[in-house]
Coordinates of C-alpha atoms in Angstrom, one line a residue:
X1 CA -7.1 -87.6 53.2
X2 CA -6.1 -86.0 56.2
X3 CA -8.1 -85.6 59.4
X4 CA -7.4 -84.9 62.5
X5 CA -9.9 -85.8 65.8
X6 CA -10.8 -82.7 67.8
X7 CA -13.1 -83.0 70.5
X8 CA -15.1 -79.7 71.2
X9 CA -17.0 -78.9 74.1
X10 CA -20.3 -76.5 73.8
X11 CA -22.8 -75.3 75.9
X12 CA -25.9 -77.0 75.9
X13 CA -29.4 -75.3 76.3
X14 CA -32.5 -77.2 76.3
X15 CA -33.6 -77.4 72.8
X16 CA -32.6 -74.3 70.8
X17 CA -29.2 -74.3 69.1
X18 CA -27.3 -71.2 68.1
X19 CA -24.5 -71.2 65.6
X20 CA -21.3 -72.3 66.3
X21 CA -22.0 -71.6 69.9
X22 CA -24.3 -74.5 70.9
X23 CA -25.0 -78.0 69.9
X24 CA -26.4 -81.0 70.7
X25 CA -25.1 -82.4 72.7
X26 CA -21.7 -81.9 75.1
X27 CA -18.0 -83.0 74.4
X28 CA -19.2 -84.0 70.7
X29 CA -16.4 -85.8 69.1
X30 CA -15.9 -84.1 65.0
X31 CA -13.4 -84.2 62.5
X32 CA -11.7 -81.5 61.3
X33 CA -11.9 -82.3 57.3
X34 CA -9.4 -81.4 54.5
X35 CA -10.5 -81.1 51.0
X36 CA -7.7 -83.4 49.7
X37 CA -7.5 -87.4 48.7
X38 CA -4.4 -89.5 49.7
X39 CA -4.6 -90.9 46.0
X40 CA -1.9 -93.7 46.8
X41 CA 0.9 -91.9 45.0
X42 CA -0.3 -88.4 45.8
X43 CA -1.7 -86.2 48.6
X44 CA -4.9 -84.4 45.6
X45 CA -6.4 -81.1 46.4
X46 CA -10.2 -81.7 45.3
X47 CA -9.4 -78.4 43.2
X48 CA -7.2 -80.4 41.3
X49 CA -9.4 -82.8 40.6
X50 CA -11.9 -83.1 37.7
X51 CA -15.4 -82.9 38.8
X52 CA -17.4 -82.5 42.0
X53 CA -17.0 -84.2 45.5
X54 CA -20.2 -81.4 46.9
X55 CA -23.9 -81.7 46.2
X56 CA -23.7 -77.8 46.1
X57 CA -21.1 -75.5 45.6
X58 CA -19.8 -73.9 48.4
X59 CA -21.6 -73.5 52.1
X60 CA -25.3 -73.5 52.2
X61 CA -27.5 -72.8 55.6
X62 CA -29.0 -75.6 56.5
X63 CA -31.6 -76.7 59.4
X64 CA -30.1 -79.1 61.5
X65 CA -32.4 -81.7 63.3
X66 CA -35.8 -80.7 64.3
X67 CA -34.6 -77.5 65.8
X68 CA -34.4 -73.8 64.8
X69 CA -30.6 -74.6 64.4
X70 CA -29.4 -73.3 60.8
X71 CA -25.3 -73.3 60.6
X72 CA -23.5 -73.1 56.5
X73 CA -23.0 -77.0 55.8
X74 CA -22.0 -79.2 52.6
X75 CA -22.5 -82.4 51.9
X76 CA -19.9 -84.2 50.4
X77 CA -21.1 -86.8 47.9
X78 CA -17.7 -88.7 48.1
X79 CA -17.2 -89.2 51.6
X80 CA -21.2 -89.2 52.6
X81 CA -20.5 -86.6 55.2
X82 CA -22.3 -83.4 55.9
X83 CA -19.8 -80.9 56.6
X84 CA -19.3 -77.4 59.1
X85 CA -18.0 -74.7 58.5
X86 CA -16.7 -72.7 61.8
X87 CA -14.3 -69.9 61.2
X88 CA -12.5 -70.8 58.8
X89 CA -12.5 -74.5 59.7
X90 CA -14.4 -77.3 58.1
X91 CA -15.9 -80.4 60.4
X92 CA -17.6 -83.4 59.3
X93 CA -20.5 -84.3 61.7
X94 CA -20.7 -87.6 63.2
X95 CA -23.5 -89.8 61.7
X96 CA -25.6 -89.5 65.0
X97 CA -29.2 -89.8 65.7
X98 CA -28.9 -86.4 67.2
X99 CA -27.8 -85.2 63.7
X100 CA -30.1 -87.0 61.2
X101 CA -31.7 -84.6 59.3
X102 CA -30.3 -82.0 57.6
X103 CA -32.6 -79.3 55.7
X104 CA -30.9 -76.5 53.4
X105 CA -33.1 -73.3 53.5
X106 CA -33.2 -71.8 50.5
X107 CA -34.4 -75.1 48.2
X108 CA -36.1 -77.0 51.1
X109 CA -34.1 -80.0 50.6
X110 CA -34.0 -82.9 53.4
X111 CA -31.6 -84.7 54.1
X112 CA -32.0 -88.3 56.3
X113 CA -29.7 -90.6 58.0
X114 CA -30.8 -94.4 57.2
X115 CA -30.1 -97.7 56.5
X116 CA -31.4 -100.5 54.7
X117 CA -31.0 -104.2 55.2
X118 CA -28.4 -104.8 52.0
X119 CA -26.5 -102.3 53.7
X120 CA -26.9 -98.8 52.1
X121 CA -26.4 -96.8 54.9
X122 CA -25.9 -92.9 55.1
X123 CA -27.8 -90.0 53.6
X124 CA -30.7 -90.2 51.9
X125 CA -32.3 -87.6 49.7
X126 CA -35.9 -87.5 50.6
X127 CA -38.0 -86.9 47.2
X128 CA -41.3 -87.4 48.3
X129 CA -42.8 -87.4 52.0
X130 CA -45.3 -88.9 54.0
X131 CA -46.2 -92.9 55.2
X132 CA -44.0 -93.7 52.5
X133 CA -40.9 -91.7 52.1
X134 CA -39.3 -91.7 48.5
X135 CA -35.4 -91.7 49.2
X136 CA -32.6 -91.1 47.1
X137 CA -28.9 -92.3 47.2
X138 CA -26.6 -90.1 45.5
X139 CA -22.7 -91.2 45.3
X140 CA -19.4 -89.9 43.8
X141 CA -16.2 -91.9 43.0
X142 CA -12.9 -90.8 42.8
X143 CA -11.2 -92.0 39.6
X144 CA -6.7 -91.6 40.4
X145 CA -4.8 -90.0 37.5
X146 CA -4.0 -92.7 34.7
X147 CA -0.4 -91.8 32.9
X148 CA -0.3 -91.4 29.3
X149 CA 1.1 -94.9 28.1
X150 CA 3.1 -93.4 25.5
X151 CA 2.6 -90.7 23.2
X152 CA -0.2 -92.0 20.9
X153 CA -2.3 -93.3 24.0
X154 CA -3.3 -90.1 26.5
X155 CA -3.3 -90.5 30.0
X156 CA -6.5 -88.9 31.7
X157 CA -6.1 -86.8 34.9
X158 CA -8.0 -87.5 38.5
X159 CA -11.6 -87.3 38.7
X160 CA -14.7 -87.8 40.9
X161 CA -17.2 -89.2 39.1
X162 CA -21.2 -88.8 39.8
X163 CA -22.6 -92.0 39.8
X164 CA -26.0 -93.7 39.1
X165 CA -28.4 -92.5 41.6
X166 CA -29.9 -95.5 44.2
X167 CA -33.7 -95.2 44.9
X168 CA -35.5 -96.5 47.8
X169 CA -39.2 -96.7 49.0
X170 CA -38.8 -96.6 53.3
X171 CA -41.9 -97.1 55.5
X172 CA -42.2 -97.2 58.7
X173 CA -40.4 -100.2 59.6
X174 CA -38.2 -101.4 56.8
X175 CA -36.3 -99.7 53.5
X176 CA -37.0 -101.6 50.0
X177 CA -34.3 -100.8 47.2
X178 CA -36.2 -100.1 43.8
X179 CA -34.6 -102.0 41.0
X180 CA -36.2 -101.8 37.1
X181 CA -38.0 -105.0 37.8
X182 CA -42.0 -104.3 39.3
X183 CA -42.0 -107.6 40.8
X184 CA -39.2 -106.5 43.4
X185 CA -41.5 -104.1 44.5
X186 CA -44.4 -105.5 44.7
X187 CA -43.4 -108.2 46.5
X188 CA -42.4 -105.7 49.0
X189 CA -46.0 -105.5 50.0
X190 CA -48.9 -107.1 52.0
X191 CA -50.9 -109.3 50.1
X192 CA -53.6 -106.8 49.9
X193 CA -51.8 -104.2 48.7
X194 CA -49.9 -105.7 45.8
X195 CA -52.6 -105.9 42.8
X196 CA -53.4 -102.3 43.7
X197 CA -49.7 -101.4 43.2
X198 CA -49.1 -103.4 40.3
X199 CA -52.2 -102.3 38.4
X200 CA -51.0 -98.2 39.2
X201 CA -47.6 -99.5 37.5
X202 CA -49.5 -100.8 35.0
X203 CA -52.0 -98.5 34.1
X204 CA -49.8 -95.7 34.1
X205 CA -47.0 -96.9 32.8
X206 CA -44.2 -96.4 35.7
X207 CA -40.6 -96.7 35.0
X208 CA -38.8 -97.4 38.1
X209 CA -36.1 -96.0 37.0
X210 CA -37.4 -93.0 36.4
X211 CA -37.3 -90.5 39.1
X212 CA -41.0 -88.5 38.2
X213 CA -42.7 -91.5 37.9
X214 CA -41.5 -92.6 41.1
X215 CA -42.5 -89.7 43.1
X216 CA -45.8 -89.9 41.0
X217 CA -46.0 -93.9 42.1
X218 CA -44.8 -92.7 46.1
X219 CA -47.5 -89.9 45.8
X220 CA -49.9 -92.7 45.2
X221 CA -49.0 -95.3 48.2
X222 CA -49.3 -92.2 50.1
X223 CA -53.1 -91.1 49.4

């Protein structure tokens, strides 16, 4: 993958973004992205890849931050990177606390900067908000082109490959990764609080690995 560091200088004024014009903050180091993969033997257009890098196609608006700011971004699954576009020219935005929220307009959908203390780190879906936030990891992988061995055994061509999504339960001072067993969970929790969480597992038959249930269970912690 080719980048190449740019740094661009904007004009800064007080809270209120606009376009490509303003950001926020001055002499903002970016990175001017390419949409191809150094693949070890080849330099890969994503368009010649199988499959999907972008958790939408094409540029979306999008609110950036808490302010009125809405520019067209992306976000790139493979590389966890939110992407601008600025004529004609795509940049992926630093992971900064100043940039830690991205919300695309038309669906609503948020966007969070986090971490959590195995070391996910990156963006984070938020399914569900409130004292406890319902989060959701979404990553790609990039599979290189396999040559056909010979001519009874195909080869299969480069792909990126949507993996199983990671959920997590974040309150206000840590981020607990869900796994199918209850007991991880649970566990997560004061002694106080775990029989009531077990028993709303129990009684209404949560799956954690289902993603309903959990916003039904996150729903819950939150009343």
């Amino acid at each position: 993958m080719k980048t190449v560091i740019i740094t661009i200088s904007l004009l800064f004024c007080g809270t209120l973004l606009q376009a490509q014009q303003i950001d926020f903050a001055r002499n903002t180091q970016f990175v001017k992205s390419m949409d191809e993969i150094n693949s070890g033997k080849a330099v890969l257009k994503y368009s010649d890849i199988k499959g999907n890098a972008f958790y939408k196609n094409g540029f979306n608006n999008a609110k950036i931050g808490e302010t009125t700011t809405i520019l067209p971004i992306r976000y790139n699954m493979f590389k966890d990177s939110f992407e601008i576009l600025n004529n004609n020219d795509v940049y992926a935005v630093p992971k900064d606390n100043i940039f830690s929220t991205f919300t695309f307009v038309s669906s609503n959908e948020k966007f969070v900067l986090g971490k959590d203390d195995e070391g996910f780190a990156g963006y984070f879906l938020v399914l569900s908000e409130g004292k406890h936030k319902l989060l959701k990891k979404m990553l790609v992988k990039f599979y290189p082109e396999v040559p056909a061995q010979n001519s009874m055994v195909p080869g299969t061509p480069a792909k990126f490959e949507k993996q199983k999504p990671i959920y997590f339960i974040k309150t206000d001072d840590k981020i607990v990764k869900l796994t199918k067993k209850p007991e991880d969970l649970i566990n997560a929790f004061p002694e106080e609080k775990k029989n009531e969480v077990k028993d709303f597992i129990k009684n209404n038959k949560i799956k954690l690995t289902e993603e309903l249930d959990l916003i039904k269970l996150v729903n819950f912690l939150n009343k």
